[in-house]
Coordinates of C-alpha atoms in Angstrom, one line a residue:
Chain A
M73 CA -51.2 -124.8 201.2
T74 CA -48.5 -126.8 203.0
P75 CA -45.9 -124.3 204.0
A76 CA -42.6 -124.6 202.2
A77 CA -39.3 -123.4 203.6
V78 CA -36.1 -122.3 201.8
R79 CA -32.9 -123.0 203.8
L80 CA -29.6 -121.5 203.1
S81 CA -26.3 -122.9 204.4
H82 CA -23.1 -121.0 204.0
L83 CA -24.4 -119.8 200.7
T84 CA -22.0 -117.9 198.4
L85 CA -23.3 -116.8 195.0
G86 CA -21.3 -114.7 192.6
Y87 CA -19.9 -113.9 189.2
R88 CA -16.4 -114.7 188.0
R89 CA -15.6 -116.1 191.5
H90 CA -16.3 -112.7 193.1
P91 CA -19.0 -113.2 195.7
A92 CA -22.2 -111.2 195.4
V93 CA -23.8 -113.0 198.3
H94 CA -21.2 -114.1 200.8
H95 CA -21.6 -116.8 203.4
L96 CA -25.3 -116.5 204.0
S97 CA -26.9 -119.0 206.4
G98 CA -30.5 -119.0 207.6
A99 CA -34.0 -119.9 206.5
F100 CA -37.1 -118.4 205.0
E101 CA -39.5 -120.5 207.1
G102 CA -42.7 -121.9 205.6
G103 CA -45.4 -119.2 205.4
S104 CA -43.0 -116.4 206.3
M105 CA -43.1 -113.0 204.6
T106 CA -39.7 -111.5 204.3
A107 CA -38.4 -108.3 202.7
V108 CA -34.8 -108.4 201.3
V109 CA -33.3 -105.0 201.7
G110 CA -29.9 -103.5 201.0
P111 CA -27.9 -101.1 198.9
N112 CA -27.3 -101.5 195.1
G113 CA -25.0 -104.4 194.4
A114 CA -25.8 -106.0 197.7
G115 CA -26.7 -109.3 196.2
K116 CA -30.5 -109.2 196.6
S117 CA -31.4 -110.1 193.0
T118 CA -28.5 -112.6 192.9
L119 CA -30.0 -114.3 196.0
L120 CA -33.3 -114.8 194.3
K121 CA -31.6 -116.1 191.1
G122 CA -29.8 -118.6 193.3
I123 CA -33.0 -119.7 194.9
V124 CA -34.8 -120.3 191.6
G125 CA -31.7 -122.2 190.3
A126 CA -30.7 -119.7 187.6
L127 CA -27.3 -119.3 189.3
K128 CA -25.3 -122.1 190.8
P129 CA -23.8 -121.5 194.2
L130 CA -20.0 -121.0 194.4
E131 CA -20.2 -122.5 197.8
G132 CA -22.8 -123.7 200.3
S133 CA -26.3 -124.9 199.5
I134 CA -29.9 -123.9 199.0
R135 CA -32.4 -126.5 200.3
L136 CA -36.0 -126.3 199.4
E137 CA -38.3 -128.0 201.9
G138 CA -41.7 -129.3 200.8
V139 CA -41.4 -128.0 197.3
G140 CA -39.5 -128.5 194.1
R141 CA -37.8 -125.8 192.0
K142 CA -40.7 -125.6 189.7
D143 CA -43.1 -124.8 192.5
I144 CA -41.5 -121.4 192.9
A145 CA -43.1 -118.4 191.3
Y146 CA -40.6 -115.7 190.4
L147 CA -41.1 -112.2 189.2
P148 CA -37.7 -111.0 187.9
Q149 CA -36.6 -107.4 188.2
Q150 CA -36.6 -106.3 184.6
A151 CA -38.0 -109.2 182.9
D152 CA -35.9 -109.6 179.8
L153 CA -39.0 -109.3 177.6
D154 CA -39.4 -107.9 174.1
R155 CA -42.2 -105.4 174.5
T156 CA -43.0 -105.5 170.7
F157 CA -43.7 -109.2 170.7
P158 CA -47.1 -109.8 169.1
I159 CA -48.7 -111.5 172.0
R160 CA -51.9 -110.6 173.9
V161 CA -52.2 -109.9 177.7
A162 CA -54.3 -113.0 178.3
D163 CA -51.7 -115.2 176.6
V164 CA -49.0 -113.9 178.9
V165 CA -51.1 -114.3 182.0
S166 CA -52.2 -117.8 181.1
M167 CA -48.6 -118.9 181.0
G168 CA -49.0 -118.9 184.8
L169 CA -51.2 -122.0 184.4
W170 CA -48.3 -123.8 182.8
R171 CA -47.9 -126.3 185.6
K172 CA -51.6 -127.2 185.5
T173 CA -52.3 -127.3 181.8
G174 CA -48.9 -128.6 180.7
M175 CA -47.8 -128.3 177.0
F176 CA -51.0 -129.7 175.6
G177 CA -53.8 -128.8 178.0
T178 CA -56.5 -126.6 176.6
L179 CA -57.5 -123.3 178.1
T180 CA -61.1 -124.2 179.0
G181 CA -63.7 -121.7 180.0
R182 CA -62.8 -122.2 183.7
R183 CA -59.2 -121.5 183.0
Q184 CA -60.1 -118.4 181.0
D185 CA -62.2 -117.2 184.0
E186 CA -59.1 -117.7 186.2
V187 CA -57.1 -115.5 183.8
R188 CA -59.9 -112.8 183.9
Q189 CA -59.9 -112.9 187.7
A190 CA -56.2 -112.6 187.9
L191 CA -56.2 -109.6 185.6
S192 CA -59.0 -108.0 187.6
A193 CA -57.0 -108.6 190.8
V194 CA -54.2 -106.4 189.4
G195 CA -56.6 -103.8 188.1
L196 CA -56.4 -104.7 184.4
E197 CA -60.0 -105.7 183.7
G198 CA -60.8 -105.7 180.1
F199 CA -57.1 -105.9 179.0
E200 CA -57.3 -109.5 177.9
Q201 CA -57.1 -109.0 174.2
R202 CA -54.7 -106.0 174.3
P203 CA -51.3 -106.7 172.6
I204 CA -48.6 -106.1 175.2
S205 CA -47.0 -103.6 172.9
T206 CA -49.8 -101.2 173.9
L207 CA -49.1 -101.5 177.6
S208 CA -47.2 -99.0 179.8
G209 CA -44.2 -100.2 181.9
G210 CA -46.4 -100.4 185.0
Q211 CA -49.2 -102.2 183.2
L212 CA -46.8 -104.8 181.9
Q213 CA -45.5 -105.3 185.4
R214 CA -49.1 -105.8 186.6
T215 CA -49.6 -108.3 183.8
L216 CA -46.6 -110.3 185.1
F217 CA -47.9 -110.0 188.6
A218 CA -51.2 -111.6 187.4
R219 CA -49.1 -114.4 185.9
V220 CA -47.5 -115.0 189.3
L221 CA -50.9 -115.0 190.9
L222 CA -52.1 -117.8 188.5
Q223 CA -49.0 -119.9 189.3
D224 CA -50.6 -120.5 192.6
A225 CA -47.1 -121.3 194.0
P226 CA -46.2 -122.1 197.6
V227 CA -43.1 -120.0 197.3
I228 CA -43.2 -116.6 195.7
L229 CA -40.1 -114.5 194.9
L230 CA -40.6 -110.9 193.9
D231 CA -37.7 -108.7 192.7
E232 CA -38.6 -105.1 193.2
P233 CA -42.2 -105.7 192.2
F234 CA -43.3 -102.1 192.6
T235 CA -40.9 -100.4 190.3
A236 CA -42.8 -98.2 187.8
I237 CA -46.0 -98.9 189.7
D238 CA -48.3 -96.1 190.9
A239 CA -49.3 -95.7 194.6
K240 CA -52.8 -97.1 194.2
T241 CA -51.7 -100.2 192.3
Q242 CA -48.9 -100.7 194.8
S243 CA -51.4 -100.8 197.7
D244 CA -53.6 -103.3 195.7
L245 CA -50.6 -105.5 195.0
L246 CA -49.6 -105.3 198.7
G247 CA -53.1 -106.5 199.5
L248 CA -52.4 -109.5 197.2
I249 CA -49.1 -110.2 199.0
H250 CA -50.9 -110.1 202.4
R251 CA -53.5 -112.5 201.0
W252 CA -50.7 -114.9 200.0
H253 CA -49.2 -114.5 203.5
G254 CA -52.6 -115.4 205.0
E255 CA -52.7 -118.5 202.8
K256 CA -49.3 -119.6 204.4
R257 CA -47.3 -119.1 201.2
T258 CA -43.7 -118.2 201.6
V259 CA -43.1 -114.7 200.2
I260 CA -39.7 -113.2 199.6
A261 CA -39.6 -109.7 198.2
V262 CA -36.7 -107.5 197.3
L263 CA -37.7 -103.9 198.1
H264 CA -36.1 -100.5 198.4
D265 CA -38.9 -98.5 200.2
L266 CA -38.1 -99.0 203.8
D267 CA -41.3 -97.4 205.0
C268 CA -43.3 -99.9 203.0
V269 CA -41.2 -102.7 204.4
R270 CA -41.7 -101.5 208.0
E271 CA -45.4 -101.3 207.5
H272 CA -46.1 -104.5 205.7
F273 CA -43.3 -107.1 206.2
P274 CA -42.9 -109.0 209.4
A275 CA -39.3 -110.1 208.7
T276 CA -36.4 -108.6 206.9
L277 CA -33.1 -109.8 205.6
L278 CA -30.7 -106.8 205.4
L279 CA -28.0 -107.8 202.9
A280 CA -24.8 -106.0 202.0
R281 CA -23.2 -109.0 200.2
T282 CA -22.7 -110.4 203.7
P283 CA -25.8 -110.6 205.8
I284 CA -26.1 -107.6 208.2
A285 CA -29.3 -108.8 209.9
W286 CA -32.0 -111.3 209.3
C287 CA -34.8 -111.1 211.8
D288 CA -37.9 -109.2 212.8
T289 CA -38.2 -106.2 210.6
R290 CA -38.0 -103.5 213.4
E291 CA -34.8 -105.1 214.7
A292 CA -33.2 -105.6 211.3
L293 CA -33.8 -102.0 210.1
R294 CA -32.2 -100.4 213.2
A295 CA -30.2 -97.3 212.4
D296 CA -26.8 -99.0 213.2
N297 CA -27.6 -101.9 210.9
L298 CA -28.5 -99.6 208.0
L299 CA -25.3 -97.7 208.6
K300 CA -23.3 -100.9 208.4
A301 CA -25.1 -101.9 205.2
R302 CA -24.3 -98.5 203.6
A303 CA -20.6 -98.9 204.3
M304 CA -20.4 -101.8 201.9
S305 CA -18.1 -101.2 199.0
E306 CA -19.8 -101.8 195.7
R307 CA -16.6 -102.5 193.9
F308 CA -15.1 -105.9 193.4
E309 CA -11.5 -106.0 194.4
D310 CA -9.7 -107.1 191.3
H311 CA -7.0 -108.9 193.2
A312 CA -9.0 -110.2 196.1
R313 CA -7.5 -113.3 197.7
L314 CA -9.3 -116.6 197.8
C315 CA -11.8 -116.7 200.7
A316 CA -10.9 -119.2 203.4
G317 CA -14.4 -118.5 204.8
D318 CA -16.2 -120.9 207.0
A319 CA -15.1 -123.8 204.9
A320 CA -11.9 -124.0 206.8
Chain B
M65 CA -52.2 -113.9 124.6
T66 CA -55.2 -114.5 126.8
P67 CA -54.9 -114.3 130.6
Y68 CA -55.3 -118.1 130.7
D69 CA -52.4 -118.5 128.3
A70 CA -50.3 -116.2 130.4
L71 CA -51.2 -117.2 133.9
V72 CA -52.4 -120.7 134.0
A73 CA -51.5 -122.6 130.8
P74 CA -47.8 -122.9 131.5
F75 CA -48.4 -124.8 134.7
V76 CA -50.8 -127.1 132.9
E77 CA -48.7 -127.7 129.8
Y78 CA -45.2 -128.1 131.3
G79 CA -44.7 -130.8 133.8
F80 CA -41.5 -129.3 135.2
L81 CA -43.3 -126.0 135.9
K82 CA -46.1 -127.8 137.6
R83 CA -43.6 -129.6 139.8
A84 CA -41.7 -126.4 140.5
L85 CA -45.0 -124.6 141.6
V86 CA -46.1 -127.5 143.8
G87 CA -42.7 -127.7 145.4
C88 CA -42.6 -124.0 146.1
L89 CA -46.1 -123.9 147.5
I90 CA -45.3 -126.8 149.8
L91 CA -42.1 -125.0 150.8
A92 CA -43.9 -121.7 151.6
L93 CA -46.5 -123.5 153.7
G94 CA -43.9 -124.9 156.0
S95 CA -41.3 -122.3 156.1
A96 CA -43.4 -119.1 156.4
P97 CA -44.6 -119.9 160.0
I98 CA -41.0 -120.7 160.9
G99 CA -39.9 -117.4 159.4
V100 CA -42.5 -115.5 161.5
L101 CA -41.2 -117.1 164.7
L102 CA -37.6 -116.3 163.7
V103 CA -38.6 -112.6 163.3
V104 CA -40.4 -112.3 166.6
R105 CA -37.6 -114.1 168.4
R106 CA -35.2 -111.5 166.8
M107 CA -33.4 -114.3 165.1
S108 CA -34.0 -113.2 161.6
L109 CA -30.3 -113.6 160.7
V110 CA -30.1 -117.0 162.3
G111 CA -32.0 -118.5 159.3
D112 CA -29.3 -117.1 157.1
A113 CA -26.5 -118.5 159.3
M114 CA -28.2 -121.9 159.4
A115 CA -28.5 -122.0 155.6
H116 CA -24.8 -121.5 155.3
A117 CA -24.2 -124.2 157.9
V118 CA -26.2 -126.7 155.9
L119 CA -23.8 -126.4 153.0
P120 CA -20.9 -128.6 154.0
G121 CA -23.2 -131.5 155.0
A122 CA -25.0 -131.3 151.6
A123 CA -21.6 -131.1 149.9
I124 CA -20.3 -134.2 151.7
G125 CA -23.5 -136.0 150.8
F126 CA -23.0 -135.0 147.2
L127 CA -19.4 -136.2 147.2
F128 CA -20.4 -139.6 148.5
A129 CA -23.6 -140.2 146.5
G130 CA -23.7 -137.7 143.7
F131 CA -26.9 -135.9 143.1
S132 CA -28.9 -138.0 145.5
V133 CA -31.7 -136.3 147.4
A134 CA -31.4 -138.6 150.4
A135 CA -27.6 -138.3 150.8
M136 CA -27.6 -134.5 150.4
T137 CA -30.6 -134.1 152.8
L138 CA -29.1 -136.3 155.5
G139 CA -25.7 -134.5 155.2
G140 CA -27.3 -131.1 155.3
L141 CA -29.5 -132.1 158.3
A142 CA -26.6 -133.4 160.2
A143 CA -24.4 -130.3 159.6
G144 CA -27.3 -127.9 160.3
L145 CA -28.2 -129.6 163.6
A146 CA -24.6 -129.9 164.6
V147 CA -24.1 -126.1 164.2
A148 CA -27.5 -125.3 165.9
I149 CA -26.8 -127.5 168.9
A150 CA -23.1 -126.5 169.3
A151 CA -24.1 -122.8 169.1
G152 CA -26.9 -123.3 171.5
L153 CA -24.7 -125.2 174.0
V154 CA -22.0 -122.5 173.8
A155 CA -24.6 -119.8 174.4
R156 CA -26.0 -121.6 177.4
A157 CA -22.8 -122.7 179.0
T158 CA -20.7 -119.6 178.4
A159 CA -21.0 -115.8 178.4
L160 CA -21.0 -115.6 174.6
R161 CA -24.5 -114.7 173.3
E162 CA -26.3 -116.9 170.9
D163 CA -26.0 -114.7 167.8
A164 CA -22.2 -114.6 168.2
S165 CA -21.8 -118.3 168.7
F166 CA -24.1 -119.0 165.7
A167 CA -21.9 -116.7 163.6
A168 CA -18.8 -118.5 164.7
F169 CA -20.1 -122.0 164.0
Y170 CA -21.7 -121.3 160.7
L171 CA -18.6 -119.6 159.3
V172 CA -16.5 -122.6 160.3
S173 CA -19.1 -124.9 158.7
L174 CA -19.3 -122.8 155.5
A175 CA -15.6 -122.7 155.1
G176 CA -15.5 -126.5 155.5
G177 CA -18.2 -126.8 152.8
V178 CA -16.4 -124.6 150.4
L179 CA -13.2 -126.4 151.0
I180 CA -14.8 -129.8 150.3
V181 CA -16.6 -128.7 147.2
S182 CA -13.5 -127.0 145.7
L183 CA -11.3 -129.9 146.4
H184 CA -13.5 -132.5 144.8
G185 CA -16.2 -131.0 142.6
S186 CA -16.5 -128.5 139.8
N187 CA -18.0 -125.0 140.2
I188 CA -21.2 -126.2 138.5
D189 CA -21.8 -128.6 141.4
L190 CA -21.4 -125.8 143.9
L191 CA -23.9 -123.6 142.0
H192 CA -26.5 -126.4 142.2
V193 CA -26.2 -126.6 146.0
L194 CA -26.1 -122.8 146.3
F195 CA -28.9 -121.9 143.9
G196 CA -31.0 -125.1 143.7
T197 CA -32.7 -126.7 140.8
V198 CA -36.3 -125.6 141.1
L199 CA -37.1 -126.4 137.4
A200 CA -35.8 -130.0 137.8
L201 CA -37.5 -131.3 140.9
N202 CA -37.8 -135.1 140.9
D203 CA -40.2 -137.2 142.8
P204 CA -37.9 -137.9 145.8
A205 CA -37.3 -134.2 146.2
L206 CA -41.0 -133.4 146.1
F207 CA -41.8 -136.1 148.6
L208 CA -39.1 -134.9 150.9
M209 CA -40.4 -131.4 150.8
A210 CA -43.9 -132.5 151.4
S211 CA -42.8 -134.7 154.4
I212 CA -40.9 -131.9 156.0
T213 CA -43.8 -129.5 155.6
S214 CA -46.1 -132.0 157.2
I215 CA -43.8 -132.6 160.1
T216 CA -43.5 -128.8 160.5
L217 CA -47.2 -128.2 160.6
I218 CA -47.9 -131.1 162.9
A219 CA -45.1 -130.0 165.3
L220 CA -46.5 -126.4 165.2
A221 CA -50.0 -127.7 165.9
L222 CA -48.9 -129.8 168.9
F223 CA -46.3 -127.4 170.4
Y224 CA -47.6 -124.0 169.4
R225 CA -48.2 -122.7 172.9
L226 CA -44.9 -124.0 174.1
L227 CA -43.0 -122.5 171.1
I228 CA -44.7 -119.1 171.6
A229 CA -44.1 -119.1 175.3
E230 CA -40.5 -120.0 174.9
S231 CA -40.0 -117.3 172.2
F232 CA -41.6 -114.6 174.4
D233 CA -40.1 -115.4 177.8
P234 CA -37.4 -118.1 177.7
A235 CA -36.3 -117.4 181.3
F236 CA -39.8 -118.3 182.5
L237 CA -39.9 -121.6 180.6
R238 CA -36.4 -122.5 181.8
L239 CA -37.7 -122.4 185.4
Q240 CA -41.0 -124.0 184.6
G241 CA -39.6 -126.8 182.4
G242 CA -39.8 -127.4 178.7
G243 CA -37.5 -124.5 177.7
A244 CA -34.6 -126.6 176.4
F245 CA -36.9 -128.9 174.6
A246 CA -38.7 -126.0 172.9
H247 CA -35.5 -124.4 171.9
V248 CA -34.1 -127.6 170.3
L249 CA -37.4 -128.4 168.7
F250 CA -37.6 -124.9 167.1
L251 CA -34.0 -125.0 165.8
T252 CA -34.6 -128.5 164.4
L253 CA -37.7 -127.2 162.5
V254 CA -35.6 -124.3 161.1
V255 CA -32.9 -126.7 159.9
L256 CA -35.5 -129.2 158.5
N257 CA -37.2 -126.5 156.4
L258 CA -33.9 -125.1 155.1
V259 CA -32.8 -128.6 154.1
G260 CA -36.1 -129.3 152.5
G261 CA -35.9 -126.0 150.6
F262 CA -32.4 -126.2 149.2
H263 CA -33.2 -128.8 146.6
A264 CA -35.6 -126.3 145.1
L265 CA -34.1 -122.9 145.7
G266 CA -30.6 -123.6 146.9
T267 CA -29.1 -123.1 150.4
L268 CA -28.8 -119.3 149.9
M269 CA -32.2 -118.5 148.3
V270 CA -34.3 -120.7 150.5
V271 CA -33.9 -118.3 153.4
G272 CA -35.6 -115.7 151.2
L273 CA -38.8 -117.6 151.0
M274 CA -38.6 -118.1 154.8
M275 CA -37.8 -114.5 155.9
L276 CA -39.1 -112.1 153.3
P277 CA -42.8 -113.0 153.7
A278 CA -42.3 -113.1 157.4
A279 CA -40.8 -109.7 157.6
A280 CA -43.5 -108.3 155.3
A281 CA -46.3 -109.8 157.4
R282 CA -45.5 -107.4 160.3
F283 CA -47.0 -104.7 158.1
W284 CA -50.3 -106.5 157.7
A285 CA -51.1 -107.9 161.1
D286 CA -50.7 -107.3 164.8
T287 CA -51.2 -110.8 166.1
L288 CA -48.9 -113.7 165.5
E289 CA -51.6 -115.9 164.0
W290 CA -52.5 -113.4 161.3
Q291 CA -48.8 -112.7 160.7
I292 CA -48.4 -116.4 160.0
V293 CA -51.4 -116.6 157.7
T294 CA -50.2 -113.5 155.8
A295 CA -46.6 -114.8 155.5
T296 CA -47.8 -118.1 154.2
L297 CA -50.1 -116.6 151.6
A298 CA -47.3 -114.1 150.6
G299 CA -44.8 -116.9 150.3
M300 CA -47.2 -118.9 148.0
G301 CA -48.0 -115.8 146.0
S302 CA -44.3 -115.0 145.5
S303 CA -43.6 -118.5 144.3
Y304 CA -46.3 -118.3 141.7
A305 CA -45.4 -114.8 140.6
G306 CA -41.7 -115.6 140.5
L307 CA -42.2 -118.7 138.3
L308 CA -44.3 -116.7 135.9
L309 CA -41.8 -113.9 135.8
S310 CA -39.0 -116.4 135.2
L311 CA -41.0 -118.0 132.4
H312 CA -42.1 -114.9 130.5
A313 CA -39.0 -112.8 131.0
D314 CA -36.7 -115.7 130.6
L315 CA -35.0 -115.3 134.0
P316 CA -33.5 -117.8 136.3
A317 CA -36.3 -119.2 138.5
S318 CA -35.1 -119.2 142.1
P319 CA -33.9 -115.6 142.2
S320 CA -37.1 -114.5 140.4
I321 CA -39.1 -116.1 143.2
I322 CA -37.1 -114.5 146.0
L323 CA -37.2 -111.1 144.1
S324 CA -41.0 -111.4 143.9
A325 CA -41.0 -112.0 147.7
G326 CA -38.7 -109.0 148.0
A327 CA -41.1 -106.8 145.9
F328 CA -44.0 -107.8 148.2
Y329 CA -41.8 -106.9 151.2
L330 CA -41.0 -103.5 149.7
A331 CA -44.7 -102.9 148.9
S332 CA -45.6 -103.9 152.5
V333 CA -43.1 -101.5 154.0
L334 CA -44.5 -98.7 151.9
F335 CA -48.2 -99.4 151.8
G336 CA -49.1 -102.2 154.3
P337 CA -52.1 -101.4 156.5
N338 CA -50.2 -101.8 159.8
E339 CA -47.7 -99.1 160.6
S340 CA -46.2 -98.9 157.1
L341 CA -44.7 -95.6 155.9
L342 CA -47.9 -94.6 154.0
N343 CA -50.0 -95.6 156.9
Q344 CA -48.0 -93.5 159.3
L345 CA -48.4 -90.5 157.0
L346 CA -52.1 -90.9 156.6
K347 CA -53.1 -91.5 160.2
R348 CA -51.5 -88.5 161.9
Q349 CA -54.6 -87.3 163.6
H350 CA -55.1 -88.7 167.0
L351 CA -58.2 -90.2 168.7
E352 CA -60.2 -88.8 171.6
A353 CA -59.3 -91.6 174.0

């Protein structure tokens, strides 16, 4: 896997001109494994949406090095999925092979093996033929994780991947993330559990709309930085003035 | 009257009934799968909206060329696609959700159609477009319906996985590519089937043959594939039953067909094997694991 980097330059992302991520510069280097941490409304999910191209920057730029947009695997926070949709677990997971099979490719025996392996990697052996309407929230999340696994992507974005997931599964999934890290994939994960971040993630971006710290995890999660992040006001100011920012 | 006389003979003896039956069977074959996809996409009412949107185009075609299949079809197709694409664009580019933008565009289109028809035609003409002429299907109309059903089935066969993936997780496909294409393809198929159907059943009733079997299929099957099979068979059965009903009870044909489909829907809600009302009553005991 050739390492792929994501470089941000004066990136401002937001809604109705109000910034949710404000003047963020820096890089997720190729093969890095970074946790994105911060209070609610800090712009963590917005940042991921910006990187996958679902949200256009209000200012600044996002540059992908060594990959295209479509080479990014993205696990959204609450996937906007209809849980009653009559589709089987294996069909959802095999969507991860989209780039390889294309619209017309057949799911040969080898591909089906890959689907089975991905399901077993997230602890869902034997769930292939289950309709997704019979899954619990955590099981659906693991199904989507298996899809990310099959995407075999050089850049992987995870938005709160462990929500609704039990402790044992979380440690299995963390094992997967470490494997990706070992394979020099670039992993960016939005997380809330600071202990988990300290234990597993070498680098951290602490975000409170503006970046508070983006460095080695121990340094980034120092008490004074966390305090600064907590002081962020969640409210938009209705009559905020236009930002002169670094553009000037 | 022997069963043969009651059930088969009319379709052998009367050419117009044979044509009506063939037309409706063709229609059911193409539009039932589209209906099932609309249901699972939670777009059940979009079929209705699109049917209304088709009206002004058909009316303009009618004004220019009279009762010409080609002119009314092209007009209907143009109007339907215009509304579908405009609504899709507004939904993608602005904060308005797709159902709301569909509602807005189809209402404008419908009002335009009513205006055109009332300025230039008599009410009889409007009734033809609204309720169809299933008992007077000519060759061009039958060929048109057969072509549209063929196109639909071929498109489904080629793009099935794409259409399902886009229905289930549009955001995923938007990132991976193919999402916009799938969306446009699907709406085009919806419009095509409605346009093909309105010659037979009229712009209003045609939605019934698309949606009622599809909604009923939910009570018969868990998987999409079996829902499509069920809906297709149900649509065909309703067409046959409806034509018989219309013949023997001397009722108008297209509402009889849709009411037959409605009866099947009602029976499915009550007695279908998959989570129907009766089914929920009977299976109250739980399993061990």
